[in-house]
Amino acid sequence: MSESASSIRYINRPHPVTGVTNAKLGIWCFLASEVMLFGALFSTYLLLRTGSASWPHGPATLNVPLATLNTLVLIFSSVTMVMSWASLATGNFRKYRLYLGLTALMGCVFLVVKGFEYGHKFEHHHFPAASTFYAIYFTLTGLHGLHVIGGIAVNLYFLFRGRVLWQRDPERLTNRIECAGLYWHFVDLVWIFLFPILYLL
Amino acid sequence: MSLRAFHILFIVSAVTLAAGFGLWALRHDAAWGLSIGLVSLTLAVALAVYLAWFIRKIKGVSS
């Protein structure tokens, strides 16, 4: 389908004013709002922690080995995500599906491991209401987990609808996967900051 | 910023985290300190090698 026939302009080629496609501008505006959301929560955490007379030590309170495993899983998923986009950009649809499927699978593994971690905490009656530490821990990791679920949903949509979209407009699908990849990388980058702040300090 | 540039930024962040965490874990006197420290330092090296490979490989791919 040619871009002139499409209802939304500048999908496949950059807008002359912004220098990027409208989709990429849109995802970056969305990610900017996400930076403000997580930035506010990180600031809240720092203020609560510095204003508190005593604060639990991360490694003594939380499960560092499980969180390390989850960090590995997310780093691997970002590699498969970018490989999925690169496969489309080089016209290899089979590899695209394989890598995107792996990315979605890694997201699910992350959630399962997080579920074990939460289950262990609940068994010991460490609920969000138990202390300020657990309140901010569950808020930050829970919100991050919701973002992972959102990313999995997007990836699964492109995994199962990919063939139709590829046959209709390959360039557009490649751009959409790039936008999905930017979102997935942002979610992974948030974890790269969350992990040391919550689990190690 | 393109996905390739964001991926490079992400991997650089991951290398920094893995190296820092590895050194921290080696000095931490928990049962898992040595094993996780070594795994993390190995990961930092592996990611640095991957980053060099990725930059070379992705040059031919147009965004």
Short mmCIF file of C-alpha atoms in Angstrom, two decimals:
data_model
loop_
_atom_site.label_atom_id
_atom_site.label_comp_id
_atom_site.label_asym_id
_atom_site.label_seq_id
_atom_site.Cartn_x
_atom_site.Cartn_y
_atom_site.Cartn_z
CA MET A 1 0.00 0.00 0.00
CA SER A 2 1.44 3.36 -0.95
CA GLU A 3 1.74 6.07 1.68
CA SER A 4 -0.43 8.50 -0.32
CA ALA A 5 -3.34 6.05 -0.09
CA SER A 6 -2.96 5.77 3.66
CA SER A 7 -5.05 7.94 6.01
CA ILE A 8 -2.10 8.68 8.30
CA ARG A 9 0.78 10.52 6.64
CA TYR A 10 4.52 10.07 7.23
CA ILE A 11 4.26 6.47 8.39
CA ASN A 12 7.07 5.13 6.25
CA ARG A 13 9.13 8.22 5.53
CA PRO A 14 10.30 10.94 7.94
CA HIS A 15 8.24 14.07 8.45
CA PRO A 16 10.11 17.03 6.93
CA VAL A 17 9.79 19.07 10.13
CA THR A 18 10.64 16.48 12.80
CA GLY A 19 12.98 14.34 10.71
CA VAL A 20 11.38 11.11 12.02
CA THR A 21 8.23 9.16 11.17
CA ASN A 22 5.05 10.13 13.03
CA ALA A 23 5.01 6.75 14.76
CA LYS A 24 8.51 7.23 16.12
CA LEU A 25 7.69 10.75 17.32
CA GLY A 26 4.59 9.33 19.01
CA ILE A 27 6.44 6.54 20.81
CA TRP A 28 9.11 8.98 22.05
CA CYS A 29 6.43 11.37 23.38
CA PHE A 30 4.88 8.39 25.18
CA LEU A 31 8.27 7.30 26.56
CA ALA A 32 8.90 10.87 27.77
CA SER A 33 5.69 10.64 29.81
CA GLU A 34 6.89 7.27 31.14
CA VAL A 35 10.20 8.84 32.20
CA MET A 36 8.19 11.38 34.23
CA LEU A 37 6.09 8.61 35.81
CA PHE A 38 9.04 6.45 36.85
CA GLY A 39 11.13 9.55 37.66
CA ALA A 40 8.49 10.67 40.15
CA LEU A 41 8.46 7.23 41.77
CA PHE A 42 12.28 7.04 41.93
CA SER A 43 12.31 10.51 43.54
CA THR A 44 9.67 9.36 46.02
CA TYR A 45 11.80 6.35 46.88
CA LEU A 46 14.90 8.52 47.44
CA LEU A 47 12.99 11.02 49.60
CA LEU A 48 11.41 8.24 51.71
CA ARG A 49 14.73 6.50 52.12
CA THR A 50 16.81 9.57 53.01
CA GLY A 51 14.08 10.83 55.35
CA SER A 52 13.79 7.52 57.20
CA ALA A 53 15.69 6.86 60.45
CA SER A 54 16.24 3.20 59.47
CA TRP A 55 15.82 1.43 56.16
CA PRO A 56 16.02 -2.33 55.38
CA HIS A 57 19.19 -3.46 53.62
CA GLY A 58 18.27 -4.70 50.13
CA PRO A 59 20.34 -7.94 50.00
CA ALA A 60 19.18 -8.96 53.48
CA THR A 61 15.50 -8.35 52.69
CA LEU A 62 15.05 -9.24 49.01
CA ASN A 63 16.09 -12.24 46.91
CA VAL A 64 19.18 -11.06 44.97
CA PRO A 65 19.83 -14.34 43.03
CA LEU A 66 16.25 -14.36 41.65
CA ALA A 67 16.50 -10.68 40.71
CA THR A 68 19.85 -11.38 39.01
CA LEU A 69 18.20 -14.15 36.98
CA ASN A 70 15.45 -11.72 35.98
CA THR A 71 18.05 -9.12 34.95
CA LEU A 72 19.71 -11.73 32.70
CA VAL A 73 16.32 -12.62 31.20
CA LEU A 74 15.52 -8.99 30.38
CA ILE A 75 18.96 -8.29 28.89
CA PHE A 76 18.58 -11.38 26.69
CA SER A 77 15.09 -10.27 25.67
CA SER A 78 16.39 -6.88 24.51
CA VAL A 79 18.92 -8.69 22.29
CA THR A 80 16.19 -10.87 20.74
CA MET A 81 13.96 -7.80 20.29
CA VAL A 82 16.57 -5.89 18.29
CA MET A 83 17.36 -9.06 16.30
CA SER A 84 13.67 -9.34 15.47
CA TRP A 85 13.68 -5.81 14.03
CA ALA A 86 16.98 -6.40 12.17
CA SER A 87 15.54 -9.61 10.65
CA LEU A 88 12.57 -7.66 9.27
CA ALA A 89 14.84 -4.88 7.98
CA THR A 90 16.81 -7.52 6.04
CA GLY A 91 13.64 -9.23 4.79
CA ASN A 92 13.91 -12.44 6.84
CA PHE A 93 10.37 -13.00 8.13
CA ARG A 94 11.03 -16.46 9.62
CA LYS A 95 13.80 -15.17 11.84
CA TYR A 96 11.65 -12.20 12.83
CA ARG A 97 8.96 -14.53 14.16
CA LEU A 98 11.50 -16.67 16.01
CA TYR A 99 13.15 -13.69 17.72
CA LEU A 100 9.86 -11.95 18.54
CA GLY A 101 8.50 -15.19 20.00
CA LEU A 102 11.63 -15.52 22.13
CA THR A 103 11.19 -11.93 23.34
CA ALA A 104 7.60 -12.61 24.41
CA LEU A 105 8.71 -15.86 26.07
CA MET A 106 11.46 -14.06 28.01
CA GLY A 107 8.87 -11.52 29.17
CA CYS A 108 6.72 -14.39 30.47
CA VAL A 109 9.74 -15.99 32.22
CA PHE A 110 10.41 -12.64 33.91
CA LEU A 111 6.82 -12.50 35.20
CA VAL A 112 6.90 -16.12 36.44
CA VAL A 113 10.14 -15.47 38.38
CA LYS A 114 8.62 -12.25 39.76
CA GLY A 115 5.54 -14.26 40.76
CA PHE A 116 7.73 -16.68 42.76
CA GLU A 117 9.38 -13.71 44.45
CA TYR A 118 6.06 -12.11 45.32
CA GLY A 119 4.68 -15.46 46.53
CA HIS A 120 7.63 -15.88 48.87
CA LYS A 121 7.08 -12.39 50.26
CA PHE A 122 3.34 -12.99 50.79
CA GLU A 123 4.07 -16.31 52.57
CA HIS A 124 6.06 -14.33 55.13
CA HIS A 125 3.25 -11.72 55.38
CA HIS A 126 5.33 -9.04 53.68
CA PHE A 127 2.47 -7.16 52.05
CA PRO A 128 2.60 -3.57 50.69
CA ALA A 129 0.98 -2.37 53.92
CA ALA A 130 3.68 -4.05 56.06
CA SER A 131 6.16 -1.17 55.83
CA THR A 132 7.17 1.85 53.76
CA PHE A 133 9.92 -0.24 52.18
CA TYR A 134 7.51 -2.94 50.97
CA ALA A 135 5.01 -0.28 49.83
CA ILE A 136 7.55 1.34 47.51
CA TYR A 137 9.03 -2.06 46.52
CA PHE A 138 5.65 -3.45 45.41
CA THR A 139 4.67 -0.16 43.75
CA LEU A 140 7.86 0.10 41.68
CA THR A 141 8.19 -3.57 40.74
CA GLY A 142 4.42 -3.96 40.26
CA LEU A 143 4.22 -1.00 37.89
CA HIS A 144 7.25 -2.31 36.03
CA GLY A 145 5.60 -5.73 35.81
CA LEU A 146 2.47 -4.14 34.30
CA HIS A 147 4.68 -2.54 31.65
CA VAL A 148 6.21 -5.95 30.89
CA ILE A 149 2.68 -7.39 30.46
CA GLY A 150 1.88 -4.52 28.06
CA GLY A 151 5.05 -5.24 26.07
CA ILE A 152 4.22 -8.96 25.86
CA ALA A 153 0.71 -8.12 24.59
CA VAL A 154 2.14 -5.88 21.85
CA ASN A 155 4.75 -8.48 20.87
CA LEU A 156 2.17 -11.28 20.73
CA TYR A 157 -0.08 -9.12 18.53
CA PHE A 158 2.76 -8.57 16.05
CA LEU A 159 3.73 -12.24 16.30
CA PHE A 160 0.29 -13.53 15.30
CA ARG A 161 -0.76 -10.69 12.95
CA GLY A 162 2.74 -10.30 11.54
CA ARG A 163 2.23 -12.28 8.33
CA VAL A 164 -0.82 -10.28 7.26
CA LEU A 165 0.88 -6.96 8.09
CA TRP A 166 4.07 -8.07 6.33
CA GLN A 167 2.19 -8.95 3.13
CA ARG A 168 0.23 -5.69 3.24
CA ASP A 169 3.09 -3.23 3.90
CA PRO A 170 6.53 -4.62 4.92
CA GLU A 171 8.09 -1.22 5.53
CA ARG A 172 5.30 -0.19 7.87
CA LEU A 173 5.57 -3.41 9.89
CA THR A 174 9.34 -2.86 10.21
CA ASN A 175 8.73 0.65 11.57
CA ARG A 176 6.09 -0.61 13.98
CA ILE A 177 8.44 -3.29 15.29
CA GLU A 178 11.08 -0.59 15.79
CA CYS A 179 8.59 1.37 17.92
CA ALA A 180 7.67 -1.78 19.88
CA GLY A 181 11.42 -2.39 20.35
CA LEU A 182 11.95 1.14 21.69
CA TYR A 183 9.20 0.55 24.26
CA TRP A 184 10.64 -2.86 25.24
CA HIS A 185 14.11 -1.38 25.65
CA PHE A 186 12.72 1.39 27.84
CA VAL A 187 11.04 -1.18 30.11
CA ASP A 188 14.33 -3.12 30.30
CA LEU A 189 16.28 0.06 31.05
CA VAL A 190 13.93 0.88 33.94
CA TRP A 191 14.78 -2.54 35.42
CA ILE A 192 18.52 -1.80 35.01
CA PHE A 193 17.95 1.15 37.39
CA LEU A 194 15.44 -0.63 39.66
CA PHE A 195 17.64 -3.65 40.32
CA PRO A 196 20.60 -1.90 42.04
CA ILE A 197 18.44 0.69 43.82
CA LEU A 198 16.03 -1.81 45.39
CA TYR A 199 18.06 -5.01 45.69
CA LEU A 200 21.66 -3.93 46.28
CA LEU A 201 21.64 -0.65 48.24
CA MET B 1 16.81 8.13 18.50
CA SER B 2 16.64 4.90 16.52
CA LEU B 3 16.27 1.42 17.99
CA ARG B 4 19.89 0.61 17.14
CA ALA B 5 21.16 3.68 19.06
CA PHE B 6 18.86 2.89 22.01
CA HIS B 7 20.05 -0.72 21.99
CA ILE B 8 23.68 0.43 22.11
CA LEU B 9 22.83 2.74 25.05
CA PHE B 10 21.04 -0.14 26.78
CA ILE B 11 23.92 -2.59 26.34
CA VAL B 12 26.43 0.01 27.61
CA SER B 13 24.20 0.45 30.70
CA ALA B 14 23.97 -3.33 31.11
CA VAL B 15 27.78 -3.72 30.87
CA THR B 16 28.22 -1.01 33.54
CA LEU B 17 25.64 -2.69 35.80
CA ALA B 18 27.09 -6.19 35.30
CA ALA B 19 30.67 -5.05 35.99
CA GLY B 20 29.65 -2.96 39.03
CA PHE B 21 27.38 -5.69 40.40
CA GLY B 22 30.06 -8.34 39.82
CA LEU B 23 32.64 -6.40 41.84
CA TRP B 24 30.04 -5.67 44.54
CA ALA B 25 29.00 -9.34 44.76
CA LEU B 26 32.61 -10.57 45.05
CA ARG B 27 33.09 -8.32 48.08
CA HIS B 28 29.72 -9.30 49.59
CA ASP B 29 29.97 -12.07 52.19
CA ALA B 30 26.80 -13.95 51.21
CA ALA B 31 26.71 -17.61 50.13
CA TRP B 32 25.98 -16.54 46.56
CA GLY B 33 28.60 -13.75 46.49
CA LEU B 34 31.39 -15.58 44.64
CA SER B 35 29.22 -17.47 42.12
CA ILE B 36 27.01 -14.51 41.20
CA GLY B 37 30.01 -12.17 41.12
CA LEU B 38 31.84 -14.39 38.62
CA VAL B 39 28.69 -14.87 36.51
CA SER B 40 28.12 -11.12 36.46
CA LEU B 41 31.71 -10.27 35.47
CA THR B 42 31.57 -12.91 32.73
CA LEU B 43 28.32 -11.36 31.53
CA ALA B 44 29.94 -7.91 31.43
CA VAL B 45 32.72 -9.25 29.17
CA ALA B 46 30.25 -11.20 27.00
CA LEU B 47 28.04 -8.12 26.58
CA ALA B 48 31.04 -5.96 25.63
CA VAL B 49 32.01 -8.52 22.96
CA TYR B 50 28.38 -8.66 21.79
CA LEU B 51 28.27 -4.85 21.57
CA ALA B 52 31.33 -4.77 19.30
CA TRP B 53 29.77 -7.52 17.13
CA PHE B 54 26.41 -5.72 17.04
CA ILE B 55 27.91 -2.38 15.94
CA ARG B 56 29.81 -4.14 13.15
CA LYS B 57 26.84 -6.27 12.07
CA ILE B 58 24.17 -3.57 12.13
CA LYS B 59 26.09 -1.15 9.86
CA GLY B 60 24.58 -2.73 6.76
CA VAL B 61 20.99 -2.60 8.07
CA SER B 62 19.04 0.53 7.14
CA SER B 63 16.51 1.88 9.67
#
